[in-house]
Tab-separated table of C-alpha atoms in Angstrom:
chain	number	residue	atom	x	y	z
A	3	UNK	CA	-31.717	38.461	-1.536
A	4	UNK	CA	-33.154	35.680	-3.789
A	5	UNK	CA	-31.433	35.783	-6.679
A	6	UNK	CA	-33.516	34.201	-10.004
A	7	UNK	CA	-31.171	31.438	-10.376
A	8	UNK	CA	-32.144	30.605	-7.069
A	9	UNK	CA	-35.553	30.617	-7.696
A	10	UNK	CA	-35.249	28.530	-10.568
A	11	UNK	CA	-33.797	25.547	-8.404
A	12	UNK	CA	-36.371	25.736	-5.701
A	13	UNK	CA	-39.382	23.798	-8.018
A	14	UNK	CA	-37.779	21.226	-10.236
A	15	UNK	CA	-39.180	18.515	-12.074
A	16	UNK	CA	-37.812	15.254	-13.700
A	17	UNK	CA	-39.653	12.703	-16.217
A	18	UNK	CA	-38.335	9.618	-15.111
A	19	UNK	CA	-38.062	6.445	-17.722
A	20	UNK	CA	-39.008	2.729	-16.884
A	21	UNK	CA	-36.065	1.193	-14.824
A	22	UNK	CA	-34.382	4.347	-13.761
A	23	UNK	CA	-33.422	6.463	-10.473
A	24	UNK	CA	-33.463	9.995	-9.198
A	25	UNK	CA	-31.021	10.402	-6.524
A	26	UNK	CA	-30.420	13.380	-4.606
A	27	UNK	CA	-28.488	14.496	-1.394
A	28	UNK	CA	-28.494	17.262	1.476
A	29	UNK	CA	-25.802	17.879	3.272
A	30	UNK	CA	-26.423	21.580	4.193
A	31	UNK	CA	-27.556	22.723	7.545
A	32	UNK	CA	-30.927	23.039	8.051
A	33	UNK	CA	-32.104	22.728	4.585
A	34	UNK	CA	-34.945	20.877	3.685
A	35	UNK	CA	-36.452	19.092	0.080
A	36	UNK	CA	-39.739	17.770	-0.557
A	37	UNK	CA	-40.426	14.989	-2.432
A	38	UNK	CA	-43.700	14.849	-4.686
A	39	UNK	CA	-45.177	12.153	-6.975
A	40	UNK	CA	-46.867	13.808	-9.559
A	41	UNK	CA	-47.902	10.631	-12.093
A	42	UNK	CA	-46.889	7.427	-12.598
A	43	UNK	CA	-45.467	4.514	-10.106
A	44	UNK	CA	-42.321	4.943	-8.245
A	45	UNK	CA	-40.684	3.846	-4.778
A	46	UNK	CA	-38.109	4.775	-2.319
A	47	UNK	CA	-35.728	1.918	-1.183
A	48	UNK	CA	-38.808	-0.647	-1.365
A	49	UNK	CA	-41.781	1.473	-0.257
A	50	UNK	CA	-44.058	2.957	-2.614
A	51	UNK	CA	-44.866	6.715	-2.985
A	52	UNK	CA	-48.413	7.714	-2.524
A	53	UNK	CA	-49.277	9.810	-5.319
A	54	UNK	CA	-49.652	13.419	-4.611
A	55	UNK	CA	-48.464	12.941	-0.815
A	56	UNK	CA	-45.242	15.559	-0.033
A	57	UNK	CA	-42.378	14.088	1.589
A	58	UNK	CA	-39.912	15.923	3.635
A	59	UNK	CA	-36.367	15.730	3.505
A	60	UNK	CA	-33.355	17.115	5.780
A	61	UNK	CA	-30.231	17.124	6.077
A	62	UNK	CA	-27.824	13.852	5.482
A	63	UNK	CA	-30.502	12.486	3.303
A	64	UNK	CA	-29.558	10.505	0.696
A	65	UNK	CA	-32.406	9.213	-1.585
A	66	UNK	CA	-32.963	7.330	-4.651
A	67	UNK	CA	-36.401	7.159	-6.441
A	68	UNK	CA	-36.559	4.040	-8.350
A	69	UNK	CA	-39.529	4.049	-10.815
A	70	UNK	CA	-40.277	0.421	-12.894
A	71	UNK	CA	-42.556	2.313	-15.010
A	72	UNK	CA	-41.848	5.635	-15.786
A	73	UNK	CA	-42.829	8.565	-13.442
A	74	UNK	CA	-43.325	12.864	-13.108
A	75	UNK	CA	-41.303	13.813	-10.033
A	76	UNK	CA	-41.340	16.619	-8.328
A	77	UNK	CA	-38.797	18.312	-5.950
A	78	UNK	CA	-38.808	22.062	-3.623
A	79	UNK	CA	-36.056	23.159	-1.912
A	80	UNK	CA	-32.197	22.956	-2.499
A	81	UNK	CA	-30.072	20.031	-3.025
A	82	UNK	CA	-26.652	19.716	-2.401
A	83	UNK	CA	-26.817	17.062	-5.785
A	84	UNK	CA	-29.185	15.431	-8.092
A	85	UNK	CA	-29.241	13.543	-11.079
A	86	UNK	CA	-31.027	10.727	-13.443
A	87	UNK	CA	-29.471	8.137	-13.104
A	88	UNK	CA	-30.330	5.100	-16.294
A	89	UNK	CA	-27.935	2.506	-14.890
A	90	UNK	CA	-28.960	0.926	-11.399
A	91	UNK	CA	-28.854	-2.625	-9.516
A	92	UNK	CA	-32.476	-2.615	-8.483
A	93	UNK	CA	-33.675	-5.122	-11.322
A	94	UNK	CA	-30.549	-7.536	-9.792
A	95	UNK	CA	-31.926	-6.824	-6.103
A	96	UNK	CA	-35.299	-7.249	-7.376
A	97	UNK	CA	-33.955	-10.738	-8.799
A	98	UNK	CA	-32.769	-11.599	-5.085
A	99	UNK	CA	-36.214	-10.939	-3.633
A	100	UNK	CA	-37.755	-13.464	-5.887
A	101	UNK	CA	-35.038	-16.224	-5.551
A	102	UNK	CA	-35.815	-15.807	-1.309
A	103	UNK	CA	-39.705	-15.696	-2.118
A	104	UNK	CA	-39.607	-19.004	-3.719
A	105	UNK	CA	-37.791	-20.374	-1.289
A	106	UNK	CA	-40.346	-18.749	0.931
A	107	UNK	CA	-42.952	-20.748	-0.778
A	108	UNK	CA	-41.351	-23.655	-0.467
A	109	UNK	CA	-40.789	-23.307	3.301
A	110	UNK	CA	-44.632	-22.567	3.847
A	111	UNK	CA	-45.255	-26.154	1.421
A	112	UNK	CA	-42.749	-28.629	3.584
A	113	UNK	CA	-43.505	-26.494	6.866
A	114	UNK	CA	-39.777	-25.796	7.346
A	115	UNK	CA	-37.869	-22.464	8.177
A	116	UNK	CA	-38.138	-19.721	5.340
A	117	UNK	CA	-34.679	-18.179	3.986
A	118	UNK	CA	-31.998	-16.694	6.263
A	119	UNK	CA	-30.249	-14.250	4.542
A	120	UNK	CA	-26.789	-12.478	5.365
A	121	UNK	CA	-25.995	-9.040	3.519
A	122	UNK	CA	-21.776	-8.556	3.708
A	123	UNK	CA	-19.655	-6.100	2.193
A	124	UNK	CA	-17.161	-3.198	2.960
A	125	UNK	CA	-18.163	-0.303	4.754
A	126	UNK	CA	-20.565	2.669	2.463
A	127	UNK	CA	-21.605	0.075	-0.212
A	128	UNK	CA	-25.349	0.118	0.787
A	129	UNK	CA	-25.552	-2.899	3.050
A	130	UNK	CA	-28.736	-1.575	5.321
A	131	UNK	CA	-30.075	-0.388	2.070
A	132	UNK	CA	-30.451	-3.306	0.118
A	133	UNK	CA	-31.777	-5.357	3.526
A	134	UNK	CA	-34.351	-2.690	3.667
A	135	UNK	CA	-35.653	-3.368	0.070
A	136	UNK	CA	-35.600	-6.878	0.722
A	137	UNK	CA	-37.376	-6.223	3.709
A	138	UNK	CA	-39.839	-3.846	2.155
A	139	UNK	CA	-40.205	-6.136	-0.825
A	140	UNK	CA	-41.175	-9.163	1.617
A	141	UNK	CA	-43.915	-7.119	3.739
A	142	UNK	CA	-45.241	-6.108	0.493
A	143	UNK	CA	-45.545	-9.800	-0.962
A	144	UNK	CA	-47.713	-10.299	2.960
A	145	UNK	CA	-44.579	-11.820	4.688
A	146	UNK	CA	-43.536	-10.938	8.261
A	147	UNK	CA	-39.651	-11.341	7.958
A	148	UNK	CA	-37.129	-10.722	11.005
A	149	UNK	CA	-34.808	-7.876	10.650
A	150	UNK	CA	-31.244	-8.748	12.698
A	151	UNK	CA	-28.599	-5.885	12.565
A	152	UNK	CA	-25.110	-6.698	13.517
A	153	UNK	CA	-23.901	-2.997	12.337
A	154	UNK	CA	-22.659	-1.922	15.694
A	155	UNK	CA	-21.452	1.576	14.266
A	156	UNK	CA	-25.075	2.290	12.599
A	157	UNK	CA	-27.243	1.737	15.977
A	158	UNK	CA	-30.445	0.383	13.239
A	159	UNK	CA	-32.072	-0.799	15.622
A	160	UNK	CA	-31.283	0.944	18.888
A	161	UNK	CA	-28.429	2.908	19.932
A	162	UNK	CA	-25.066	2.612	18.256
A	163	UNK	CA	-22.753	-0.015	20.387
A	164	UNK	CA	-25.963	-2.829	20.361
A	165	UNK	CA	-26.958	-5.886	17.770
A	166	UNK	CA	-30.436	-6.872	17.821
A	167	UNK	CA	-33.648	-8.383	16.371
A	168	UNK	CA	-36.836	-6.463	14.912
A	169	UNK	CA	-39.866	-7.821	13.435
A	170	UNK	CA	-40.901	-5.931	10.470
A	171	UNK	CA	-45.029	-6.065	9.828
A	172	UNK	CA	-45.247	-3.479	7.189
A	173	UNK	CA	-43.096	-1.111	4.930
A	174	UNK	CA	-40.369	1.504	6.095
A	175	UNK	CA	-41.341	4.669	6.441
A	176	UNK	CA	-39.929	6.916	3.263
A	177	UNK	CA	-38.449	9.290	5.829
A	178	UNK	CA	-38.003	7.675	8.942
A	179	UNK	CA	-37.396	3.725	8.181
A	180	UNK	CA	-39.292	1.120	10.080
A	181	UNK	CA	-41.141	0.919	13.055
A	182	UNK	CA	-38.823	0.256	15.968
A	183	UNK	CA	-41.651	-1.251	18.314
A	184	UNK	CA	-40.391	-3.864	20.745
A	185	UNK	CA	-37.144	-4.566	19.718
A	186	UNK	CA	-35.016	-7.176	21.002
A	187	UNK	CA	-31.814	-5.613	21.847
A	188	UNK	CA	-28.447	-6.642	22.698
A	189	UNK	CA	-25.569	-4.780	24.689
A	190	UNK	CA	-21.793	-4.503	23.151
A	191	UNK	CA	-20.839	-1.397	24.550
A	192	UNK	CA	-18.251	-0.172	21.761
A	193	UNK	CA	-18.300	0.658	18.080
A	194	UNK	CA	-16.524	-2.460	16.062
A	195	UNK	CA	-16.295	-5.970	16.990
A	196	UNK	CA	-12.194	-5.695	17.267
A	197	UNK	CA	-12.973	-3.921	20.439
A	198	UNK	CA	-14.023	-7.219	22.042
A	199	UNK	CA	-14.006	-9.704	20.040
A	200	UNK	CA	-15.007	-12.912	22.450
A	201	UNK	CA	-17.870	-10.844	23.920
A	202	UNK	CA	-19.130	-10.068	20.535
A	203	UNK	CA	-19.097	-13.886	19.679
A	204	UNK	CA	-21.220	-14.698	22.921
A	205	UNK	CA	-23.813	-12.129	22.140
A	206	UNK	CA	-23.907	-13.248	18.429
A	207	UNK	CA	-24.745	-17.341	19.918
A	208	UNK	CA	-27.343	-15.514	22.316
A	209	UNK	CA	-28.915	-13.295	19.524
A	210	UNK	CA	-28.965	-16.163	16.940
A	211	UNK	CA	-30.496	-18.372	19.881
A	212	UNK	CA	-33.065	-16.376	20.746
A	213	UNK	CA	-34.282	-15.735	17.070
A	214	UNK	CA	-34.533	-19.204	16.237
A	215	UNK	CA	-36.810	-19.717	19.569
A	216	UNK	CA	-39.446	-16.745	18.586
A	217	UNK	CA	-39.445	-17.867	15.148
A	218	UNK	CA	-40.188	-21.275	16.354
A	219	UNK	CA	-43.385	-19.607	18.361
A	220	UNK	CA	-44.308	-17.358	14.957
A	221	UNK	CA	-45.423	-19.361	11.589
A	222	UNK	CA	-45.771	-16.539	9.711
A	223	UNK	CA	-42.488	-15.170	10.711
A	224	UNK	CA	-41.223	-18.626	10.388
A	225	UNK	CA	-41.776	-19.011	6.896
A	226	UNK	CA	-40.843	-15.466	6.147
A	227	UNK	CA	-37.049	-16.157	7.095
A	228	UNK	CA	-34.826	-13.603	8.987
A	229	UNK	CA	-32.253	-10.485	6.609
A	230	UNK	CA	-29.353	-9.810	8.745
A	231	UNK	CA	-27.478	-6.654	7.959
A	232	UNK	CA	-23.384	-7.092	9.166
A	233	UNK	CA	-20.767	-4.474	9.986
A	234	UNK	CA	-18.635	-3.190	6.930
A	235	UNK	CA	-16.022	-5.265	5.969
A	236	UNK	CA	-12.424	-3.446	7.376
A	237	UNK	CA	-9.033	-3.568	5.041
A	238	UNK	CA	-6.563	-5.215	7.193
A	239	UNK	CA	-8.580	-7.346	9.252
A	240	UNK	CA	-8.053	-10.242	6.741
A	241	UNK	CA	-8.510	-13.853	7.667
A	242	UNK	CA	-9.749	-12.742	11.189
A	243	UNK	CA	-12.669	-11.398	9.605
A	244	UNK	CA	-13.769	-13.869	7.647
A	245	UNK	CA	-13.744	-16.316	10.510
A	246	UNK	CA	-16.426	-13.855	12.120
A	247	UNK	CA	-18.389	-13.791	9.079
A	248	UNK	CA	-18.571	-17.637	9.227
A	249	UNK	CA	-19.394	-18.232	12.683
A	250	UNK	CA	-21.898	-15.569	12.482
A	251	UNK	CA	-23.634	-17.294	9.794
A	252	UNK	CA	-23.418	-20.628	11.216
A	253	UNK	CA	-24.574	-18.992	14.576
A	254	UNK	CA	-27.698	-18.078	12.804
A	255	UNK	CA	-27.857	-20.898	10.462
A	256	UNK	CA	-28.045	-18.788	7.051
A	257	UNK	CA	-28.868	-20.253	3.742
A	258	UNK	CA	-27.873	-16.809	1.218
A	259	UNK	CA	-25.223	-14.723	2.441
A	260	UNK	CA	-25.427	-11.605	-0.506
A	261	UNK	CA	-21.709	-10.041	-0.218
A	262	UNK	CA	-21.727	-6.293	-1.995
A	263	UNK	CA	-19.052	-4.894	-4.162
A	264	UNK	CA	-16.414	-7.298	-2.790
A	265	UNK	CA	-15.120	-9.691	-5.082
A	266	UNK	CA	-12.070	-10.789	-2.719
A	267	UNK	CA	-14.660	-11.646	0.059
A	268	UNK	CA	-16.876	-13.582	-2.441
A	269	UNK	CA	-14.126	-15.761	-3.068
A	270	UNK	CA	-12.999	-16.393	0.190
A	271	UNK	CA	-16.380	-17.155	1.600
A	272	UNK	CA	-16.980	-19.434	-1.602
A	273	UNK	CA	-14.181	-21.542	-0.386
A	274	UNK	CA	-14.904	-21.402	3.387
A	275	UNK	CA	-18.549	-21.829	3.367
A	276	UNK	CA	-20.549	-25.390	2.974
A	277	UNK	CA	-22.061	-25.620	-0.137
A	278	UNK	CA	-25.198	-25.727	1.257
A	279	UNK	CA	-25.063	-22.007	1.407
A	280	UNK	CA	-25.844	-20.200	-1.396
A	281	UNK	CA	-23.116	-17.031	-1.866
A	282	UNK	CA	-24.110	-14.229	-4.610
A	283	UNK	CA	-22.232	-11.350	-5.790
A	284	UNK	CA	-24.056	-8.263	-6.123
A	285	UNK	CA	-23.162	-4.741	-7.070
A	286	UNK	CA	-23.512	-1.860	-4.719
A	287	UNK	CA	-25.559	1.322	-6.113
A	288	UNK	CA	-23.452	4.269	-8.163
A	289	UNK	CA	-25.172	6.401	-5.957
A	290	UNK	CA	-23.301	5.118	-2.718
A	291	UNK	CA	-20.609	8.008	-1.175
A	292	UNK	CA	-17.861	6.811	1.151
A	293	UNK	CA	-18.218	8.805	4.417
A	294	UNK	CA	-15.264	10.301	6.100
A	295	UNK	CA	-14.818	9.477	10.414
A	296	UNK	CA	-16.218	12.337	11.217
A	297	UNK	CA	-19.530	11.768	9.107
A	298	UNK	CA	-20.044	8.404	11.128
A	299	UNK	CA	-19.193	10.292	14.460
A	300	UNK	CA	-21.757	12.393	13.540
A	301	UNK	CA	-24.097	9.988	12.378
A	302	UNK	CA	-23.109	8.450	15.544
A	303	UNK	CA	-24.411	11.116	17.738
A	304	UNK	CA	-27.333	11.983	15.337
A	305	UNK	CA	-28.894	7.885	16.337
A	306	UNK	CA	-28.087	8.350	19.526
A	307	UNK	CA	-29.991	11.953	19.589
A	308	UNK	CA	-33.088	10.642	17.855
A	309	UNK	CA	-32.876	7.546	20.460
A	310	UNK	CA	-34.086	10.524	22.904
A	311	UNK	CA	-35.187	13.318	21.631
A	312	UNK	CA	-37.101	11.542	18.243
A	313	UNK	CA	-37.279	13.093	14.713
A	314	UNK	CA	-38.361	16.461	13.781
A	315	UNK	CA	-41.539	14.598	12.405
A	316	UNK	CA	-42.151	12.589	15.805
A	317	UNK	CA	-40.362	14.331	18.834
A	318	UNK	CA	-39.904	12.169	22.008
A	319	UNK	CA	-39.261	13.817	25.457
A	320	UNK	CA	-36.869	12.518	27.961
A	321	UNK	CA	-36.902	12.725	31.321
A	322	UNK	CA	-34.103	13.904	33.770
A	323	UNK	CA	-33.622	12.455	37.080
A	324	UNK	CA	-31.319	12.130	40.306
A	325	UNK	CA	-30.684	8.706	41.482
A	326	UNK	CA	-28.742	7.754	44.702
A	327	UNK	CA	-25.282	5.357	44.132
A	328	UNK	CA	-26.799	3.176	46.357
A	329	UNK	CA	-29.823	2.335	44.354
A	330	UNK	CA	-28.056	1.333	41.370
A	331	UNK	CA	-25.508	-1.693	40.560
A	332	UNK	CA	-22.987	-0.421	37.602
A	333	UNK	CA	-20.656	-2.971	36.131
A	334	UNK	CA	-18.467	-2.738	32.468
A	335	UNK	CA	-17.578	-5.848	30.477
A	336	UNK	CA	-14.025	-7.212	30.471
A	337	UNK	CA	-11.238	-6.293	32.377
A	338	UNK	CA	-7.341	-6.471	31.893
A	339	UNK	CA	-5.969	-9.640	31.876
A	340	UNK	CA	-3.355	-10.662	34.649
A	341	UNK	CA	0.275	-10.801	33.103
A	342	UNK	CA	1.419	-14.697	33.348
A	343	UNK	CA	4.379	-13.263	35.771
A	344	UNK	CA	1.250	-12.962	38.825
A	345	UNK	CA	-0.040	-16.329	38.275
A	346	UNK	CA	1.137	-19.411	39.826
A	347	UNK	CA	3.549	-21.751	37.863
A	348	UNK	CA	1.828	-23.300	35.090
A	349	UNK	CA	-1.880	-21.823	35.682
A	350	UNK	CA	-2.852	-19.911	32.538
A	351	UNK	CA	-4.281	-16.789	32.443
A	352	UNK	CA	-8.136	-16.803	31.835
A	353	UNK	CA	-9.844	-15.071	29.621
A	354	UNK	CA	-11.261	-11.113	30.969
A	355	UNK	CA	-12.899	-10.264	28.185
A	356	UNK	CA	-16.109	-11.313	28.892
A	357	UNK	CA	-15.633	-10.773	32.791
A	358	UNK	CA	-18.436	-8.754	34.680
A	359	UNK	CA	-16.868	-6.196	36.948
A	360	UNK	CA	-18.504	-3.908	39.201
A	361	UNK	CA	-17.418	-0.110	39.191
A	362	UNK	CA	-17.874	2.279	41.743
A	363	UNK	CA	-20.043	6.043	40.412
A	364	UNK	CA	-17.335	8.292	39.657
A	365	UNK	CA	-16.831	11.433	37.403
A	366	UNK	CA	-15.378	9.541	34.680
A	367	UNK	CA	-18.865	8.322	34.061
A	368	UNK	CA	-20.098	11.655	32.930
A	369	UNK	CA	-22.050	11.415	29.782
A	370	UNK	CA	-21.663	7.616	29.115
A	371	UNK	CA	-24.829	6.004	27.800
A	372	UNK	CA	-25.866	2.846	30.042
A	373	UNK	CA	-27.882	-0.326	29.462
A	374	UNK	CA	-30.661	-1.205	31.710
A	375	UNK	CA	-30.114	-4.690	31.993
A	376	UNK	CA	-33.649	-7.116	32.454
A	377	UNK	CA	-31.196	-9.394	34.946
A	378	UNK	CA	-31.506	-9.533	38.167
A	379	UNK	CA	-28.503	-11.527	39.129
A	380	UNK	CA	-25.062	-10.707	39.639
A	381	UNK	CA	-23.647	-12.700	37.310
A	382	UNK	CA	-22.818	-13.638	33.557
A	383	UNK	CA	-26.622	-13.738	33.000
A	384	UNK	CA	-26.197	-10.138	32.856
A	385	UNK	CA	-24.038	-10.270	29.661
A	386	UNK	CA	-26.294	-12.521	27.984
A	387	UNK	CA	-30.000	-10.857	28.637
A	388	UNK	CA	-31.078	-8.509	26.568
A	389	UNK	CA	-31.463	-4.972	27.622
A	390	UNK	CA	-34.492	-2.674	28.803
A	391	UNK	CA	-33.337	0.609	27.176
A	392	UNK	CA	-30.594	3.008	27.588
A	393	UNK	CA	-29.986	6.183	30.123
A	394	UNK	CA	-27.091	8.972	29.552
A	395	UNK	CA	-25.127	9.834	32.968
A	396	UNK	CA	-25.465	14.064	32.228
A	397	UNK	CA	-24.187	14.776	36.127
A	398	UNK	CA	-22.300	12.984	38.922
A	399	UNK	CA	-22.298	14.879	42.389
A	400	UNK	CA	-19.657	13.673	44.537
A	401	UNK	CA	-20.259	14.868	47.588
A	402	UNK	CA	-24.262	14.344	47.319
A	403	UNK	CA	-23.338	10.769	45.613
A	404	UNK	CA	-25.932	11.183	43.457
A	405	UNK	CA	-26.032	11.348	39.381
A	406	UNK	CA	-28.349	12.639	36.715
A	407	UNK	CA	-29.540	10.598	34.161
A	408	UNK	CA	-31.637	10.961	31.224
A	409	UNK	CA	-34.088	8.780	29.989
A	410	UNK	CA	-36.519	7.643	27.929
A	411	UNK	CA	-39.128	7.281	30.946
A	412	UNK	CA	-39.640	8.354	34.332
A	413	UNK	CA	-38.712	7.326	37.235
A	414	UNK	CA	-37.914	4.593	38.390
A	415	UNK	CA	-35.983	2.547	36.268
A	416	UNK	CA	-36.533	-1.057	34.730
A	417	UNK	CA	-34.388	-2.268	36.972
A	418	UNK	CA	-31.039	-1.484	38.944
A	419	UNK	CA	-28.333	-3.203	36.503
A	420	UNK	CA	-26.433	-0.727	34.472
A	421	UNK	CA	-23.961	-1.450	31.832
A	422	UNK	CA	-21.236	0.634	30.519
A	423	UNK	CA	-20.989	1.725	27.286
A	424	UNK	CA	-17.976	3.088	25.505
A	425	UNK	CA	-20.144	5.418	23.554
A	426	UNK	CA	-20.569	8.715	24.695
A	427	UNK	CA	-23.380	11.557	24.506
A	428	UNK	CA	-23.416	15.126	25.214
A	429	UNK	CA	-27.029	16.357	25.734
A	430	UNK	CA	-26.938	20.318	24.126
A	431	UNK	CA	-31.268	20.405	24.851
């Protein structure tokens, strides 16, 4: 029964002032919140809300509605929490987008490269967010700016486990983010950098390599400059970290780098970096939460889900398919390194990590996701080309030596190249 306090919280309605947010969260199950714009101007992470239009929310959504001017908003359903908040960072992140946009102009007036821009910080402190109102900003403005996301855990881009490159031709969707049409996409295979470290510093050089060639090809992108979101900075990790945060940047030759809520890393990339680059210390939002490891395990799976299945608001359907062992080539990345006690006297042991082996179908393979490599060698060019699209082993028959896979198209593949991924999925449809 609906009691009338419950009633009361299903329509609610909040004057907003100039310069202030409304942010609200839904963590339960199956609940959903709609999101109206009754007067005024206001915007979600960058993209403006059409006036009148209802937008749907589920759960795990965490929102802010930022209004410059004053707005009536309007929100049915439950939330797990809302609130006004007065205070909020969006007139400093407002301040970045118009220090890159005259640097923008400037590019486009000596007909050099626009602004690359790095986003740092620790993990939860709204790194993806703040590249996505940069991003949103641009678009709006009539750039046509390169997203990069290095955020292996997040999967932005494609599936958790990849880094990759996205050009971004008009504003995020309020609910579903941007337009993930022909991405360029990048195969890791595990969820932090630590995992693999000299792998993920090849794929970074090819990444950053390949970006500076398309922009090369693109003016308009070219002068629009390239925001690349990072992985969350890890307690612990210490100088090792930093080193990866420099040769990353120097891989992709950045010009800002914007750390987040993170004064000790400000500091330390102040006195590593050339002074050439530009490093600014921003706040993160008081709206951010810290999730727990099971949050991003489920957010995990959730990316991975909508990778095949879509959104509730744009469904995809896979398809499922036997393939013979013999028709496919499967190889992981890296392999264990000899001990110095098997090599010959005074040969050093070479470095496995980035060594292509070939593996045999077995059962351990069951639902491990699996690149679809563009290569058609059998060799390192497999590590560094970028990747079709992703299939999830969901059978292995032995004695038929045959498995299942699921993917995003029908038979038959892209090609025959698959590469292992630690990452795992368990399909429940």
């Amino acid at each position: 029964m609906t009691t009338a306090e419950d009633k009361r919280t299903l329509v609610q309605e909040f004057k907003l002032d100039p310069d202030s947010e409304l942010r609200f969260e839904i963590e339960s199950k199956n609940e959903k919140v709609y999101l109206v714009l009754k007067s005024g101007l206001a915007e979600v992470f960058g993209t403006e809300l059409v006036k009148g239009k209802s937008y749907e929310f589920t759960s795990g959504a965490k929102v802010a509605v930022f209004t410059w001017q004053g707005c009536t908003i309007e929100l049915k359903g439950k939330t797990d929490v809302h609130y006004v908040a007065k205070e909020t960072p969006m007139i400093m992140y407002s301040n970045c987008h118009a220090a890159l946009e005259l640097m923008r102009i400037s590019a486009e007036k000596d007909n050099v490269k626009g602004p690359v821009t790095m986003v740092v910080g620790p993990c939860d402190v709204g790194k993806s967010t703040l590249c996505r109102i940069l991003l949103n900003y641009a678009v709006r403005m009539g750039r046509r700016p390169l997203l990069v996301d290095l955020d292996l855990g997040q999967g932005q881009i494609s599936v958790p486990g990849t880094i990759g490159a996205l050009l971004v031709e008009r504003p995020a969707s309020i609910d579903e983010g941007f337009s993930q049409e022909a991405p360029l996409v990048y195969h890791f295979g595990h969820k932090a950098p630590a995992a693999n470290p000299a792998l993920f510093s090849m794929i970074i050089t090819q990444l950053a390599n390949t970006v500076k060639e398309r922009i090369e090809v693109n003016k308009k992108t070219k002068m629009s400059g390239v925001i690349i979101n990072t992985c969350g900075w890890i307690k612990g990790l210490g100088s090792r970290k930093i080193v990866q945060r420099i040769s990353s940047a120097i891989a992709f030759e950045v010009d800002v780098i914007l750390v987040l809520d993170q004064e000790r890393l400000y500091n330390e990339l102040v006195r590593d970096i050339p002074n050439f680059v530009k490093v600014v210390l921003l706040p993160k939002s008081g709206g951010v939460v810290e999730r727990s490891k099971s949050a991003r395990s489920e957010a995990r799976d959730q990316r991975i889900r909508e990778y095949f299945y879509g959104t509730p608001k744009n469904s995809l359907y896979p398809h499922s398919f036997d393939i013979k062992w013999s028709e496919i080539r499967i190889y992981k990345i890296g392999a264990p390194a000899l001990p110095d006690s098997c090599l010959p006297l005074g040969m050093k042991a070479e470095d496995h990590l980035t060594k292509l082996v070939q593996l045999t179908p077995n059962a351990g393979l069951l639902h491990h996701l699996f690149a679809v490599s563009f290569s058609e060698k059998d060799d390192d060019e497999i590590i560094n080309s970028h990747v079709a699209g992703f299939v999830c082993v969901t059978n292995v028959d032995t004695e038929r030596q045959m498995i299942t896979l699921l993917s995003p198209q029908p038979k038959p593949l892209p090609n025959n190249v698959l590469i292992l991924s630690e990452l795992q999925f368990m399909d429940s449809h």
